[in-house]
Tab-separated table of C-alpha atoms and ligand atoms in Angstrom:
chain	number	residue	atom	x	y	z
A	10	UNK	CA	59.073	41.711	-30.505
A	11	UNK	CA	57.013	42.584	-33.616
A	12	UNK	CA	53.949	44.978	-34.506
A	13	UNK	CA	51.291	42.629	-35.546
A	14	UNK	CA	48.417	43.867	-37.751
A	15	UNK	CA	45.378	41.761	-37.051
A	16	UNK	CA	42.181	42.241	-39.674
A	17	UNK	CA	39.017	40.755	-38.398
A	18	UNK	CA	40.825	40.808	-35.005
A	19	UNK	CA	36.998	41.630	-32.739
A	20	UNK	CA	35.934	38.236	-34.250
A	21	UNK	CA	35.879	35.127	-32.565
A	22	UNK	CA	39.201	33.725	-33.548
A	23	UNK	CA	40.897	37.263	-34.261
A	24	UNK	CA	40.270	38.178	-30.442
A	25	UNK	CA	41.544	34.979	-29.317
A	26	UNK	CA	44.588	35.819	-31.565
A	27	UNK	CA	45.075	39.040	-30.213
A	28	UNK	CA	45.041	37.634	-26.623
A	29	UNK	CA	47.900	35.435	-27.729
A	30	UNK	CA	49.946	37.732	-29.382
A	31	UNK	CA	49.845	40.011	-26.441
A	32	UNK	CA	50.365	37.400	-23.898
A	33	UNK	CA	53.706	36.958	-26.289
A	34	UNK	CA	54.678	40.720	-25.541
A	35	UNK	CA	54.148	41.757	-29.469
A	36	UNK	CA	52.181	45.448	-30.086
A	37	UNK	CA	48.860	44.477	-31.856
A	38	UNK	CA	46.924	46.480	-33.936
A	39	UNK	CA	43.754	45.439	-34.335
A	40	UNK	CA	41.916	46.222	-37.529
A	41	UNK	CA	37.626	45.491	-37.816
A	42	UNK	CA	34.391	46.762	-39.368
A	43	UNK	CA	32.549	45.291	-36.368
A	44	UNK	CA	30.362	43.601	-38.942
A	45	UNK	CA	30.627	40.336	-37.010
A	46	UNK	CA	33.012	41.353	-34.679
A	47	UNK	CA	31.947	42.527	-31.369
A	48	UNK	CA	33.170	45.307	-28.862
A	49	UNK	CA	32.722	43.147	-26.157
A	50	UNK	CA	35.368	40.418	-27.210
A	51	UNK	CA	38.384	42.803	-27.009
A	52	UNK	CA	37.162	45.236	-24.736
A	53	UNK	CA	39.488	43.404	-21.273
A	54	UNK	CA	42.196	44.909	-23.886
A	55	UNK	CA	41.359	48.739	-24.276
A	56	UNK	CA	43.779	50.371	-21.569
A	57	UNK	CA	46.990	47.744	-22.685
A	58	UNK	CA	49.217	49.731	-23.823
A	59	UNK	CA	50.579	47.232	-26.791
A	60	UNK	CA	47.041	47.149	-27.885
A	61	UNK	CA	45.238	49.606	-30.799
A	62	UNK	CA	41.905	49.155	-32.374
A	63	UNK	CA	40.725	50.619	-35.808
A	64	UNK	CA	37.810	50.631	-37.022
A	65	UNK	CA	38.199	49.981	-40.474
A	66	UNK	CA	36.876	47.975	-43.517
A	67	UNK	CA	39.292	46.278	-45.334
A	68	UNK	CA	37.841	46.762	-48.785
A	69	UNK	CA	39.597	50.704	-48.151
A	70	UNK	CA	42.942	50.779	-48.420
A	71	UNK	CA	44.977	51.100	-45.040
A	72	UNK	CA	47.985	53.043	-44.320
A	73	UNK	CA	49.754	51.479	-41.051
A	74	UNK	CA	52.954	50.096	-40.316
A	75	UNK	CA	53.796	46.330	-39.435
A	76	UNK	CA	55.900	43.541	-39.700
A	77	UNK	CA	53.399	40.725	-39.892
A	78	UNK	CA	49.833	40.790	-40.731
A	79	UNK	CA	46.980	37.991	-39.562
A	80	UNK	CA	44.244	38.783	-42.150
A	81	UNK	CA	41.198	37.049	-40.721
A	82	UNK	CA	38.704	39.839	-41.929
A	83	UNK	CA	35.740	37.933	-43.429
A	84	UNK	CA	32.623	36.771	-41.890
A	85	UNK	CA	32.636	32.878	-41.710
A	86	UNK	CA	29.202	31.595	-41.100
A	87	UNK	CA	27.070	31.020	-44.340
A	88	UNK	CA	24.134	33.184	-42.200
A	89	UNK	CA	26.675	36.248	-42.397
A	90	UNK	CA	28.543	35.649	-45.712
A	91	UNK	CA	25.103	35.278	-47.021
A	92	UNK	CA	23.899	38.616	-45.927
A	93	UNK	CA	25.289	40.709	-48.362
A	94	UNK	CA	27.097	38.245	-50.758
A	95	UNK	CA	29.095	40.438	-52.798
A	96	UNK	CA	30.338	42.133	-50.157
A	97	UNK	CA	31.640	39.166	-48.770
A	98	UNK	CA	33.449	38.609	-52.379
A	99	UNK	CA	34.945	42.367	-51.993
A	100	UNK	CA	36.223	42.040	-48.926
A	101	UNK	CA	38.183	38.642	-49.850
A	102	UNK	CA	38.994	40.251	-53.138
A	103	UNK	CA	39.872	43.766	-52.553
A	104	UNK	CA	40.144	43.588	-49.257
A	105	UNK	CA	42.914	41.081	-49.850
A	106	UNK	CA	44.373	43.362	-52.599
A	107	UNK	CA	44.434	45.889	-50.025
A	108	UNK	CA	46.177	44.178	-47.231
A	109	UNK	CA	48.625	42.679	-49.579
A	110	UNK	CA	49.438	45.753	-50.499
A	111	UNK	CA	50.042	47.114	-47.395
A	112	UNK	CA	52.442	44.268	-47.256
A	113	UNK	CA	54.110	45.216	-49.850
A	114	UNK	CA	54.975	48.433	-49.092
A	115	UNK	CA	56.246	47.517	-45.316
A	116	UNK	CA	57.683	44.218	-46.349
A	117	UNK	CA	55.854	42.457	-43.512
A	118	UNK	CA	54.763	38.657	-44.289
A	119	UNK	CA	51.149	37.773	-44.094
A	120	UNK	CA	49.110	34.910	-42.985
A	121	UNK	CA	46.092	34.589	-44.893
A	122	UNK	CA	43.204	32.693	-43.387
A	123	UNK	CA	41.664	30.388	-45.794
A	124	UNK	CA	39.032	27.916	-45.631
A	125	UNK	CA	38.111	24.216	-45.625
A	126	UNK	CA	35.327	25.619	-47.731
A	127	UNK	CA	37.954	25.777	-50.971
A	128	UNK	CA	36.807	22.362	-51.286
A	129	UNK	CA	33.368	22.865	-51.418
A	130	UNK	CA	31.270	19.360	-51.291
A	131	UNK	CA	34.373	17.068	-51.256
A	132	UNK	CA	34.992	14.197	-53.491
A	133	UNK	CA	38.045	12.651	-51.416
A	134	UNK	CA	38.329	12.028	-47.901
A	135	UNK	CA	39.723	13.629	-45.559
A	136	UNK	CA	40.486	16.671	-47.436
A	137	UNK	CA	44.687	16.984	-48.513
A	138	UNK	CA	45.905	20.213	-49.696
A	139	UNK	CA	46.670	18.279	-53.030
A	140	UNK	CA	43.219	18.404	-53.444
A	141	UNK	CA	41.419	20.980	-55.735
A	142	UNK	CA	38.313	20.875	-54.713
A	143	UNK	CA	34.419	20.866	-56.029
A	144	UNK	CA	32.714	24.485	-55.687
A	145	UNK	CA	29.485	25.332	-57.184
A	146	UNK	CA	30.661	28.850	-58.279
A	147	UNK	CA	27.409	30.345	-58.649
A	148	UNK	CA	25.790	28.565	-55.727
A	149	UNK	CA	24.639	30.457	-52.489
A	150	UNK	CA	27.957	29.398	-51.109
A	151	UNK	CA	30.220	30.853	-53.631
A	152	UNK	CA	30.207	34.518	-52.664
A	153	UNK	CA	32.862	32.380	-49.699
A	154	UNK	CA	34.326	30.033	-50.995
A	155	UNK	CA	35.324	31.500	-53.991
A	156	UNK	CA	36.020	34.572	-52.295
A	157	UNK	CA	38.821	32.648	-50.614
A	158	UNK	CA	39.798	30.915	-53.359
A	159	UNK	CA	40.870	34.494	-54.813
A	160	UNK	CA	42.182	35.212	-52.192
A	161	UNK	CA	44.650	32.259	-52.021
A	162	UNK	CA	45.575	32.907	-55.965
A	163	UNK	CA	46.085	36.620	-54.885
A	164	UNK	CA	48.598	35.946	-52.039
A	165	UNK	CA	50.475	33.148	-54.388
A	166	UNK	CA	50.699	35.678	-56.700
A	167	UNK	CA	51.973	38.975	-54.744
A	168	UNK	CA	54.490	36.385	-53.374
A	169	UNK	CA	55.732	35.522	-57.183
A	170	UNK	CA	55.404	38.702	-58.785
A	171	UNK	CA	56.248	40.847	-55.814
A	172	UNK	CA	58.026	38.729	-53.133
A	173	UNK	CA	55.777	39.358	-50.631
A	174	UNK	CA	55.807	36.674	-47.378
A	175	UNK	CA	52.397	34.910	-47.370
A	176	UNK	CA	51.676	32.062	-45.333
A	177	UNK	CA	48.075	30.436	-46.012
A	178	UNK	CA	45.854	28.315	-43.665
A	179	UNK	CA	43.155	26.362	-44.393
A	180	UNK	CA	40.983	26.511	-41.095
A	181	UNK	CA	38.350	23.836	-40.740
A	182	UNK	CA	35.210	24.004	-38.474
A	183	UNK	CA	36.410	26.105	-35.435
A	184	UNK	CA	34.697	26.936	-32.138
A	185	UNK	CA	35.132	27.999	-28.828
A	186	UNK	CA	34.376	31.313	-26.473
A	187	UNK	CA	33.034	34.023	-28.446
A	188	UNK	CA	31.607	32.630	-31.070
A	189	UNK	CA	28.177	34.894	-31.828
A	190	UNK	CA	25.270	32.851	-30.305
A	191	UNK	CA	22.742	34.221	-33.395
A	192	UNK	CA	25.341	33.739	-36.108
A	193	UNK	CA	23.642	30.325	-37.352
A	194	UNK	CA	26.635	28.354	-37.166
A	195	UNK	CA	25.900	24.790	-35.820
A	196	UNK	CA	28.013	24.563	-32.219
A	197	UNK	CA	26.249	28.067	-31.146
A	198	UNK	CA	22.828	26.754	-32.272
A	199	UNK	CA	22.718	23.557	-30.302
A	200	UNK	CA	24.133	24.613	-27.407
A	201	UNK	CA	21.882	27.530	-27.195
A	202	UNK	CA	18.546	25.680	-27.758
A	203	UNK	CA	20.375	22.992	-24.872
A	204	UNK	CA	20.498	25.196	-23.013
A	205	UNK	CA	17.220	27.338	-23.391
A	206	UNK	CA	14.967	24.148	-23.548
A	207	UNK	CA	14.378	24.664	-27.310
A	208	UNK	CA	14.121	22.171	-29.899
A	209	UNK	CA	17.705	20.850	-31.579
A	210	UNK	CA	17.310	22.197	-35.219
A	211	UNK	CA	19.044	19.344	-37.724
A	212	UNK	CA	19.271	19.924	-41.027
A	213	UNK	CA	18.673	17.310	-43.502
A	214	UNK	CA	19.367	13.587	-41.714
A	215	UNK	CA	21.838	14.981	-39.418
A	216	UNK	CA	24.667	12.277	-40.697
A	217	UNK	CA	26.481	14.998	-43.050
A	218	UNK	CA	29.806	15.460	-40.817
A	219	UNK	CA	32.029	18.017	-39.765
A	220	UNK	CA	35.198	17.732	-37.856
A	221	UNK	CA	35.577	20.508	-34.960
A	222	UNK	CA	38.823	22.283	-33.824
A	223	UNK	CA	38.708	24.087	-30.614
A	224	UNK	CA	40.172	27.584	-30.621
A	225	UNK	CA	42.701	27.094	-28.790
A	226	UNK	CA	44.842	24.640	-30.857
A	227	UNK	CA	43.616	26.599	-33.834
A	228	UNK	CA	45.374	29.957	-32.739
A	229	UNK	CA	48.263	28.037	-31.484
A	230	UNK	CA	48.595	26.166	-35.265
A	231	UNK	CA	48.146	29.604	-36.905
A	232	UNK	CA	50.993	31.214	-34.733
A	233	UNK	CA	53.406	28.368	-35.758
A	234	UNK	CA	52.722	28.262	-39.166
A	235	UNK	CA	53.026	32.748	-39.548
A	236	UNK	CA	56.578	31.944	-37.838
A	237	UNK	CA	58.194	29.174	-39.491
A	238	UNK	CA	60.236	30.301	-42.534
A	239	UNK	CA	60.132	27.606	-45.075
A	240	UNK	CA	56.392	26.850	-46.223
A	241	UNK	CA	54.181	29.113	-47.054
A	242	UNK	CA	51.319	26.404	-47.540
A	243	UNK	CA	48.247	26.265	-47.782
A	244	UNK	CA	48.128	23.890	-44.987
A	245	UNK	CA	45.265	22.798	-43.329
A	246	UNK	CA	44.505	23.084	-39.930
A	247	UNK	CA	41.428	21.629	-37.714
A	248	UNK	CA	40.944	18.751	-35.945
A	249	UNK	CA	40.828	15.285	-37.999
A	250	UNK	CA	38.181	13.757	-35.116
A	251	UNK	CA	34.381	13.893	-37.732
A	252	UNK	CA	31.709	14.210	-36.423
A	253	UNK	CA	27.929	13.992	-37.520
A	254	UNK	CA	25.748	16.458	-36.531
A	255	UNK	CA	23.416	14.042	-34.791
A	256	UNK	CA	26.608	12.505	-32.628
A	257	UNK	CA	26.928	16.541	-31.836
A	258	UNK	CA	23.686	17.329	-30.794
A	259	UNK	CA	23.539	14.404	-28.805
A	260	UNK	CA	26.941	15.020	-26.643
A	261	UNK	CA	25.564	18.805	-26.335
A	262	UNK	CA	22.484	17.265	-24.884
A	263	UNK	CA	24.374	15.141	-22.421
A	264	UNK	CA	27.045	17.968	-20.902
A	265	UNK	CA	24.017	20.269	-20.809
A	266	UNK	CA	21.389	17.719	-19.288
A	267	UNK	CA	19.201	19.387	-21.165
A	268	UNK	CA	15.944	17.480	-22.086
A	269	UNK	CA	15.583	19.702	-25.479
A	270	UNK	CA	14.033	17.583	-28.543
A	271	UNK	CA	15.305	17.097	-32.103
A	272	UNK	CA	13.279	18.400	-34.539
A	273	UNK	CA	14.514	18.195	-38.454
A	274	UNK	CA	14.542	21.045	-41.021
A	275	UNK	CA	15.400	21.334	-44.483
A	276	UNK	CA	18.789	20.826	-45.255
A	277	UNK	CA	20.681	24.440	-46.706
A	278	UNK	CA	21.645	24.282	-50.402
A	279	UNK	CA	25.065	22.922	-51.396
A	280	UNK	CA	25.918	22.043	-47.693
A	281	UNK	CA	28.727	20.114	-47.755
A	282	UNK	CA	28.392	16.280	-46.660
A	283	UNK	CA	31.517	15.431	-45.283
A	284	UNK	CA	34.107	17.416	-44.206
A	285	UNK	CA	37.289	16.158	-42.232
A	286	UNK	CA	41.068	17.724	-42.721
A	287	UNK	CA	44.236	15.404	-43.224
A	288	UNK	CA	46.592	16.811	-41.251
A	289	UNK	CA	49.666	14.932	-41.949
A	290	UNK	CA	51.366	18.220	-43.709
A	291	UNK	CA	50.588	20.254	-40.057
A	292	UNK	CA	52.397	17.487	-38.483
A	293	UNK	CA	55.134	17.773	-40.342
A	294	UNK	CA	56.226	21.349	-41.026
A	295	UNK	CA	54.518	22.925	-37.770
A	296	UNK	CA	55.091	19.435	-35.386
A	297	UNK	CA	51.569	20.626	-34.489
A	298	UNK	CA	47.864	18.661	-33.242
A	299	UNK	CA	44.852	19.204	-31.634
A	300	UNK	CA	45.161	18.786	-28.388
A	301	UNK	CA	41.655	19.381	-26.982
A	302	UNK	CA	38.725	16.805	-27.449
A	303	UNK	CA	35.543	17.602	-28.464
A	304	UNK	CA	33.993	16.790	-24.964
A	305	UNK	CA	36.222	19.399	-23.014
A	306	UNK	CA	35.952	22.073	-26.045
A	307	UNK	CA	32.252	21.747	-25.803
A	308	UNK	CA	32.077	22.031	-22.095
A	309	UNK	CA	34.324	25.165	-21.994
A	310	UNK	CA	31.978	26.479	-24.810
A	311	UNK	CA	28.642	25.818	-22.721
A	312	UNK	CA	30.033	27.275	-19.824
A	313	UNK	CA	31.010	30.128	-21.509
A	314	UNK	CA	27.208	30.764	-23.294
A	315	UNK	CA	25.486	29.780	-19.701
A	316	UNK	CA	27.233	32.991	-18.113
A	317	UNK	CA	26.257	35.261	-21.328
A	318	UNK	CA	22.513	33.680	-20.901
A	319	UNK	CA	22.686	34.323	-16.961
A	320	UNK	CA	23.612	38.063	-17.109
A	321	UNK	CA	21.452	38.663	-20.271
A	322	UNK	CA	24.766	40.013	-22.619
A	323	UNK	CA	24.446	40.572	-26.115
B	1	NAD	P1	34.003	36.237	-37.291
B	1	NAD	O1	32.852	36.586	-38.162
B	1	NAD	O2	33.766	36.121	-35.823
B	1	NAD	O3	35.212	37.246	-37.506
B	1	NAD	C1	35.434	37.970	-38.694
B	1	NAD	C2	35.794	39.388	-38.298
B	1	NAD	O4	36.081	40.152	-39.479
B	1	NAD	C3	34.661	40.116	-37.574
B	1	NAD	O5	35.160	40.782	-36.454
B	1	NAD	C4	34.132	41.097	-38.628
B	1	NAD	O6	33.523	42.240	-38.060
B	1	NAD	C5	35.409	41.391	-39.401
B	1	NAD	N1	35.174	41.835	-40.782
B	1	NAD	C6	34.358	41.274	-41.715
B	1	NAD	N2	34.450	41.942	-42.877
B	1	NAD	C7	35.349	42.947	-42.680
B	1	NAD	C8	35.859	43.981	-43.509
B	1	NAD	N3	35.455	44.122	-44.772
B	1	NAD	N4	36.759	44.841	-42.970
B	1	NAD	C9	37.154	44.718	-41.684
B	1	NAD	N5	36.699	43.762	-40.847
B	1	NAD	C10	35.806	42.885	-41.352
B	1	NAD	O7	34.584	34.863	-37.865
B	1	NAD	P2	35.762	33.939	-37.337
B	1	NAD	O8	35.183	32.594	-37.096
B	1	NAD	O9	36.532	34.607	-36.278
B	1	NAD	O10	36.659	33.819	-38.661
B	1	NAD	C11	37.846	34.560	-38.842
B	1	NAD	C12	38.472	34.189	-40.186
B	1	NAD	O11	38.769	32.792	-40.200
B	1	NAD	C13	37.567	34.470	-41.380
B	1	NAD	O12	38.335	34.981	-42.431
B	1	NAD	C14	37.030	33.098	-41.725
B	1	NAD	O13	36.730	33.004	-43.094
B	1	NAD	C15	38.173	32.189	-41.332
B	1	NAD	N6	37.683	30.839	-41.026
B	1	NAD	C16	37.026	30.602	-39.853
B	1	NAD	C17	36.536	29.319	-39.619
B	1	NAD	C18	35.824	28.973	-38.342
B	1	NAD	O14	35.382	27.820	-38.207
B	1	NAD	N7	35.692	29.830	-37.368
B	1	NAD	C19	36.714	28.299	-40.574
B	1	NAD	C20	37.358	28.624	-41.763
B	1	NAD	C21	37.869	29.883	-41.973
B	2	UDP	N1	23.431	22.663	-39.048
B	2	UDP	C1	22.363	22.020	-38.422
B	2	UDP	N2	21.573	22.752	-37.591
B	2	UDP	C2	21.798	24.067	-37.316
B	2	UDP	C3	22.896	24.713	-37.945
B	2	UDP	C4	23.682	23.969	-38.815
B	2	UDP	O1	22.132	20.823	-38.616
B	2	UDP	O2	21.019	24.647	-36.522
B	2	UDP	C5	24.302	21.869	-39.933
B	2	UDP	C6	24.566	22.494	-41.304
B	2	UDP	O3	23.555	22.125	-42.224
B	2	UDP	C7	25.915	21.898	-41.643
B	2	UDP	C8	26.603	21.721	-40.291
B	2	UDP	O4	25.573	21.821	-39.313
B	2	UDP	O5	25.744	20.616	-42.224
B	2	UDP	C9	27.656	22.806	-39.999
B	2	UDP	O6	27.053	24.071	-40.238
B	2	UDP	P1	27.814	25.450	-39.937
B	2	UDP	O7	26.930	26.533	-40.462
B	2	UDP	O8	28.197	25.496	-38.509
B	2	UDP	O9	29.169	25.359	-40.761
B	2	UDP	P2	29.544	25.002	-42.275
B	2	UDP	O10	28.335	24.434	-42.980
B	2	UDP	O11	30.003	26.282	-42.874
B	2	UDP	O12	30.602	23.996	-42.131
């Protein structure tokens, strides 16, 4: 059993994580600005008594103890990144100074979540980790994705200069349960006009592609990869099934049976056109897949937003 710091953990994927780790019998400490992160996604954990929440912003320096740390503190849709843009750079700058130095000082190894977005608007397909990438780095997207792209040089280099134990993900398009309805990220969009009898917003043509993980096989890749000993990546993980957004919006229509129109609006600058992982290296050093289609993830996702709509939470 291990203490298990977890930054960003009130977010979508850091409450899932922290639902995992403590159905695993490790102490979590839970670590947010509630920026993005809500209250309500951890609150069936206040009482537990492996369970601690901090409010905290990572870009401060943080004096706990641990043995491994999940840093997942960053807000990942462009609508929040793009809010207060250099923000979003401190927190994946000196917030990741920060929690690598906290590292440092208790020795405990750290996952870093990273982002499909390090390649920016791809020029090979499907994305390897070989692959360096093509970021506009002063486009609106750049307070992310070279944000991460910091970050990853920053944990590569407490790890050579200081020994630190980093482990870094590469997460591609991830959704589930939680995810904020009026954070602008695609998923949450459609299924909420679905299922409010609103018109499907698609950007540009709708045939620019994403490939979506659901969060359960993503927390269960990120687990694997924190505790196995020999790689320390980046690997990517997400699901290599792509998907336009047109194909999306038209399976969201048919679970739903909503009757909703499309309706097309400008397309956002720099948005990537394709995006799709290889996984081959996941395979390999984690023996790890998807293992949830995108039918089922959607339905579990709908299902979820119906009950928020139905008793009217925030
Ligand atoms: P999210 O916005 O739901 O969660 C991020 C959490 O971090 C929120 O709870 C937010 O309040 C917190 N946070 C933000 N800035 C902070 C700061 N300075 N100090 C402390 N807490 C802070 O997003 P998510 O989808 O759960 O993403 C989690 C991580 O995974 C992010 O780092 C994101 O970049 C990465 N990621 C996610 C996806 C995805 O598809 N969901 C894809 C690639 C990478
Ligand atoms: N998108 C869309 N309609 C929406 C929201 C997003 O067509 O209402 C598109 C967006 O332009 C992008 C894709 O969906 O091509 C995924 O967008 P999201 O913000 O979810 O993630 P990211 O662009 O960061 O991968």
């Amino acid at each position: 059993m291990t203490t298990v710091l977890v930054t960003g953990g009130a977010g979508f994927l850091g409450s899932h994580l922290c639902d995992y780790l403590l159905a695993r019998d490790h102490d979590v400490i839970c670590v947010d600005n509630f920026f993005t992160g809500r209250k309500e996604n951890i609150r069936h954990l206040i009482g537990n008594p492996r369970f601690e929440v901090i409010r905290h912003d990572i870009v401060h320096p943080l004096f706990v103890e641990a043995d491994q740390i999940f840093n997942l503190a960053c807000p990942a849709s462009p609508k929040a990144y793009q809010h207060n843009p250099i923000k979003t750079i401190k927190t994946s700058t000196v917030g990741m100074v920060n929690v690598l130095g906290l590292a440092k000082r208790c020795h405990a190894r750290v996952l870093h979540t990273s982002t499909s977005e390090v390649y920016g608007d791809p020029l090979i397909h499907p994305q390897t980790e070989e692959y360096w990438g093509h970021v506009n780095p002063i486009g609106p997207r750049s307070c992310y994705d070279e944000g991460k792209r910091v970050a990853e040089s920053l944990c590569i280099n407490y790890h050579v200069s200081h020994d630190v134990g980093v482990r870094i993900i590469r997460i591609f398009n991830t959704y589930g349960p939680r995810m904020a309805p009026d954070d602008g990220r695609v998923i949450s969009n459609f299924i909420l006009q679905a299922l409010r009898g609103e018109p499907i917003t698609i950007y540009g043509d709708g045939e620019q592609t994403r490939s979506f993980c659901y969060v359960s096989d993503l927390i269960e890749g990120m687990y694997r990869m924190m505790n196995q000993e020999t790689d320390i990546g980046p690997i990517n993980l997400g699901n290599p099934v792509e998907n336009s957004m047109l194909e999306l919006a038209e399976k969201i229509l048919e679970i739903t049976g909503s009757s909703s129109k499309l309706v097309y609006e400008e397309l956002p600058k720099d948005d990537p056109q394709r995006r799709c992982p290889d996984i081959t290296k996941a395979r390999s050093v984690l023996d790890w897949e998807p293992v949830v289609d995108l039918k089922s993830g959607l339905t579990s996702t709908i299902d979820y937003y119906r009950t928020r709509l139905a008793t009217n939470a925030k």
